[in-house]
PDB file of C-alpha atoms in Angstrom:
ATOM      1  CA  MET A   1     258.980 157.206 192.439  1.00  0.00           C
ATOM      2  CA  ILE A   2     262.731 156.735 192.743  1.00  0.00           C
ATOM      3  CA  PRO A   3     264.837 156.818 189.558  1.00  0.00           C
ATOM      4  CA  GLU A   4     265.781 153.118 189.807  1.00  0.00           C
ATOM      5  CA  LEU A   5     262.115 152.083 189.703  1.00  0.00           C
ATOM      6  CA  LEU A   6     261.384 154.496 186.861  1.00  0.00           C
ATOM      7  CA  GLU A   7     264.274 152.983 184.925  1.00  0.00           C
ATOM      8  CA  LYS A   8     262.890 149.467 185.456  1.00  0.00           C
ATOM      9  CA  LEU A   9     259.501 150.695 184.247  1.00  0.00           C
ATOM     10  CA  ASP A  10     261.042 152.402 181.203  1.00  0.00           C
ATOM     11  CA  ASN A  11     263.096 149.360 180.170  1.00  0.00           C
ATOM     12  CA  GLY A  12     260.171 146.954 180.597  1.00  0.00           C
ATOM     13  CA  GLU A  13     261.447 145.111 183.674  1.00  0.00           C
ATOM     14  CA  LEU A  14     258.485 146.411 185.674  1.00  0.00           C
ATOM     15  CA  SER A  15     254.891 146.543 184.447  1.00  0.00           C
ATOM     16  CA  PHE A  16     252.851 149.732 184.707  1.00  0.00           C
ATOM     17  CA  ASN A  17     250.142 148.612 187.161  1.00  0.00           C
ATOM     18  CA  PRO A  18     252.523 147.137 189.765  1.00  0.00           C
ATOM     19  CA  ALA A  19     254.686 150.266 189.369  1.00  0.00           C
ATOM     20  CA  VAL A  20     251.705 152.474 190.242  1.00  0.00           C
ATOM     21  CA  GLU A  21     251.124 150.474 193.434  1.00  0.00           C
ATOM     22  CA  LEU A  22     254.828 150.599 194.329  1.00  0.00           C
ATOM     23  CA  SER A  23     254.876 154.375 193.886  1.00  0.00           C
ATOM     24  CA  TYR A  24     252.925 154.602 197.162  1.00  0.00           C
ATOM     25  CA  LEU A  25     255.826 153.083 199.116  1.00  0.00           C
ATOM     26  CA  THR A  26     258.144 155.437 200.954  1.00  0.00           C
ATOM     27  CA  ILE A  27     261.426 156.303 199.262  1.00  0.00           C
ATOM     28  CA  GLU A  28     263.289 154.037 201.689  1.00  0.00           C
ATOM     29  CA  GLU A  29     260.835 151.190 201.024  1.00  0.00           C
ATOM     30  CA  GLN A  30     261.255 151.665 197.277  1.00  0.00           C
ATOM     31  CA  LYS A  31     265.026 151.335 197.691  1.00  0.00           C
ATOM     32  CA  GLU A  32     264.535 148.184 199.744  1.00  0.00           C
ATOM     33  CA  PHE A  33     262.152 146.901 197.080  1.00  0.00           C
ATOM     34  CA  ILE A  34     264.873 147.254 194.414  1.00  0.00           C
ATOM     35  CA  ASP A  35     267.132 145.098 196.613  1.00  0.00           C
ATOM     36  CA  ALA A  36     264.340 142.539 197.092  1.00  0.00           C
ATOM     37  CA  MET A  37     263.682 142.449 193.354  1.00  0.00           C
ATOM     38  CA  GLU A  38     267.378 141.836 192.626  1.00  0.00           C
ATOM     39  CA  HIS A  39     267.690 139.318 195.471  1.00  0.00           C
ATOM     40  CA  THR A  40     264.786 137.209 194.187  1.00  0.00           C
ATOM     41  CA  GLN A  41     265.394 137.907 190.476  1.00  0.00           C
ATOM     42  CA  ALA A  42     261.641 138.373 190.161  1.00  0.00           C
ATOM     43  CA  VAL A  43     259.223 141.074 189.121  1.00  0.00           C
ATOM     44  CA  PRO A  44     256.086 141.800 191.123  1.00  0.00           C
ATOM     45  CA  SER A  45     252.608 140.874 190.065  1.00  0.00           C
ATOM     46  CA  ILE A  46     249.859 143.416 190.660  1.00  0.00           C
ATOM     47  CA  SER A  47     248.652 141.470 193.718  1.00  0.00           C
ATOM     48  CA  GLN A  48     252.162 141.372 195.207  1.00  0.00           C
ATOM     49  CA  ALA A  49     252.576 145.118 194.681  1.00  0.00           C
ATOM     50  CA  GLN A  50     249.155 145.747 196.255  1.00  0.00           C
ATOM     51  CA  ARG A  51     250.054 143.652 199.308  1.00  0.00           C
ATOM     52  CA  MET A  52     253.300 145.587 199.752  1.00  0.00           C
ATOM     53  CA  LYS A  53     251.397 148.879 199.449  1.00  0.00           C
ATOM     54  CA  LYS A  54     248.926 147.687 202.111  1.00  0.00           C
ATOM     55  CA  LEU A  55     251.732 146.607 204.459  1.00  0.00           C
ATOM     56  CA  SER A  56     253.449 149.955 203.906  1.00  0.00           C
ATOM     57  CA  ARG A  57     250.296 151.842 204.899  1.00  0.00           C
ATOM     58  CA  GLU A  58     250.090 149.666 208.020  1.00  0.00           C
ATOM     59  CA  LYS A  59     253.789 150.407 208.767  1.00  0.00           C
ATOM     60  CA  LYS A  60     254.507 146.656 208.604  1.00  0.00           C
ATOM     61  CA  LEU A  61     256.560 146.476 205.398  1.00  0.00           C
ATOM     62  CA  THR A  62     260.162 145.342 205.857  1.00  0.00           C
ATOM     63  CA  GLY A  63     262.907 144.269 203.474  1.00  0.00           C
ATOM     64  CA  THR A  64     262.495 140.700 204.702  1.00  0.00           C
ATOM     65  CA  LYS A  65     258.755 140.786 204.025  1.00  0.00           C
ATOM     66  CA  MET A  66     259.391 142.189 200.522  1.00  0.00           C
ATOM     67  CA  ARG A  67     261.834 139.361 199.717  1.00  0.00           C
ATOM     68  CA  GLU A  68     259.307 136.869 201.062  1.00  0.00           C
ATOM     69  CA  ILE A  69     256.529 138.286 198.867  1.00  0.00           C
ATOM     70  CA  MET A  70     258.775 138.574 195.811  1.00  0.00           C
ATOM     71  CA  GLY A  71     260.021 135.002 196.291  1.00  0.00           C
ATOM     72  CA  GLU A  72     256.543 133.534 196.008  1.00  0.00           C
ATOM     73  CA  ILE A  73     255.880 131.305 193.046  1.00  0.00           C
ATOM     74  CA  LYS A  74     253.365 133.010 190.795  1.00  0.00           C
ATOM     75  CA  LYS A  75     250.649 131.234 188.864  1.00  0.00           C
ATOM     76  CA  GLY A  76     252.185 129.960 185.638  1.00  0.00           C
ATOM     77  CA  GLU A  77     255.720 129.945 187.057  1.00  0.00           C
ATOM     78  CA  ILE A  78     255.634 126.523 188.630  1.00  0.00           C
ATOM     79  CA  THR A  79     258.410 125.289 186.339  1.00  0.00           C
ATOM     80  CA  ARG A  80     260.554 128.409 186.711  1.00  0.00           C
ATOM     81  CA  VAL A  81     264.174 127.994 187.813  1.00  0.00           C
ATOM     82  CA  MET A  82     265.371 130.689 190.190  1.00  0.00           C
ATOM     83  CA  PHE A  83     268.736 131.609 191.658  1.00  0.00           C
ATOM     84  CA  ASN A  84     269.392 134.354 194.161  1.00  0.00           C
ATOM     85  CA  ASN A  85     272.362 136.710 193.846  1.00  0.00           C
ATOM     86  CA  GLU A  86     274.289 134.999 196.641  1.00  0.00           C
ATOM     87  CA  GLN A  87     274.208 131.729 194.706  1.00  0.00           C
ATOM     88  CA  LEU A  88     275.339 133.393 191.487  1.00  0.00           C
ATOM     89  CA  TYR A  89     278.110 135.490 193.047  1.00  0.00           C
ATOM     90  CA  TRP A  90     279.861 132.218 193.824  1.00  0.00           C
ATOM     91  CA  TYR A  91     280.517 132.092 190.056  1.00  0.00           C
ATOM     92  CA  PHE A  92     280.479 135.771 189.058  1.00  0.00           C
ATOM     93  CA  PRO A  93     282.332 138.849 190.307  1.00  0.00           C
ATOM     94  CA  LYS A  94     280.321 141.103 192.647  1.00  0.00           C
ATOM     95  CA  SER A  95     280.591 143.842 190.019  1.00  0.00           C
ATOM     96  CA  TYR A  96     278.288 141.909 187.641  1.00  0.00           C
ATOM     97  CA  THR A  97     274.702 143.131 187.505  1.00  0.00           C
ATOM     98  CA  PRO A  98     271.841 140.605 187.418  1.00  0.00           C
ATOM     99  CA  ALA A  99     271.359 141.407 183.725  1.00  0.00           C
ATOM    100  CA  GLU A 100     275.054 140.697 183.007  1.00  0.00           C
ATOM    101  CA  MET A 101     274.875 137.396 184.884  1.00  0.00           C
ATOM    102  CA  LYS A 102     271.762 136.383 182.948  1.00  0.00           C
ATOM    103  CA  GLU A 103     273.433 137.269 179.635  1.00  0.00           C
ATOM    104  CA  GLU A 104     276.549 135.266 180.521  1.00  0.00           C
ATOM    105  CA  ILE A 105     274.517 132.235 181.660  1.00  0.00           C
ATOM    106  CA  LEU A 106     272.468 132.259 178.456  1.00  0.00           C
ATOM    107  CA  SER A 107     275.653 132.548 176.402  1.00  0.00           C
ATOM    108  CA  MET A 108     277.135 129.508 178.163  1.00  0.00           C
ATOM    109  CA  LEU A 109     273.904 127.545 177.692  1.00  0.00           C
ATOM    110  CA  ASN A 110     273.892 128.381 173.987  1.00  0.00           C
ATOM    111  CA  GLN A 111     277.437 127.005 173.717  1.00  0.00           C
ATOM    112  CA  TRP A 112     276.505 123.926 175.726  1.00  0.00           C
ATOM    113  CA  LYS A 113     273.270 123.121 173.848  1.00  0.00           C
ATOM    114  CA  PRO A 114     274.821 121.999 170.521  1.00  0.00           C
ATOM    115  CA  GLN A 115     277.201 119.684 172.416  1.00  0.00           C
ATOM    116  CA  LYS A 116     274.337 118.226 174.456  1.00  0.00           C
ATOM    117  CA  THR A 117     272.113 117.756 171.359  1.00  0.00           C
ATOM    118  CA  ALA A 118     274.939 116.004 169.431  1.00  0.00           C
ATOM    119  CA  ALA A 119     275.542 113.604 172.335  1.00  0.00           C
ATOM    120  CA  LYS A 120     271.960 112.247 172.227  1.00  0.00           C
TER     121      LYS A 120
END
């Protein structure tokens, strides 16, 4: 498993069981997966990781297919709001990581919330 995936596993961004399935991808596919994960701002479910593993074994796994799989709405996420990196880079420098963008957005929302609550 590539270091970037191990880091995501270690810091809790990636669950153990999907990580095991993703470890069967080639090194190049794992690198593409990191890009797909950042592009969609999503983490894989076990079934998504298993489908990517199956496509990899069949030599049919592409970066586009990974982004497609990772962009699926998972059960329980129907009300989830998602932005891709291209949308966010309109507002943030390219040097910002997804985690930095998330932190900044939450900070702005925390500043905005008291104003919004007082206006009601």
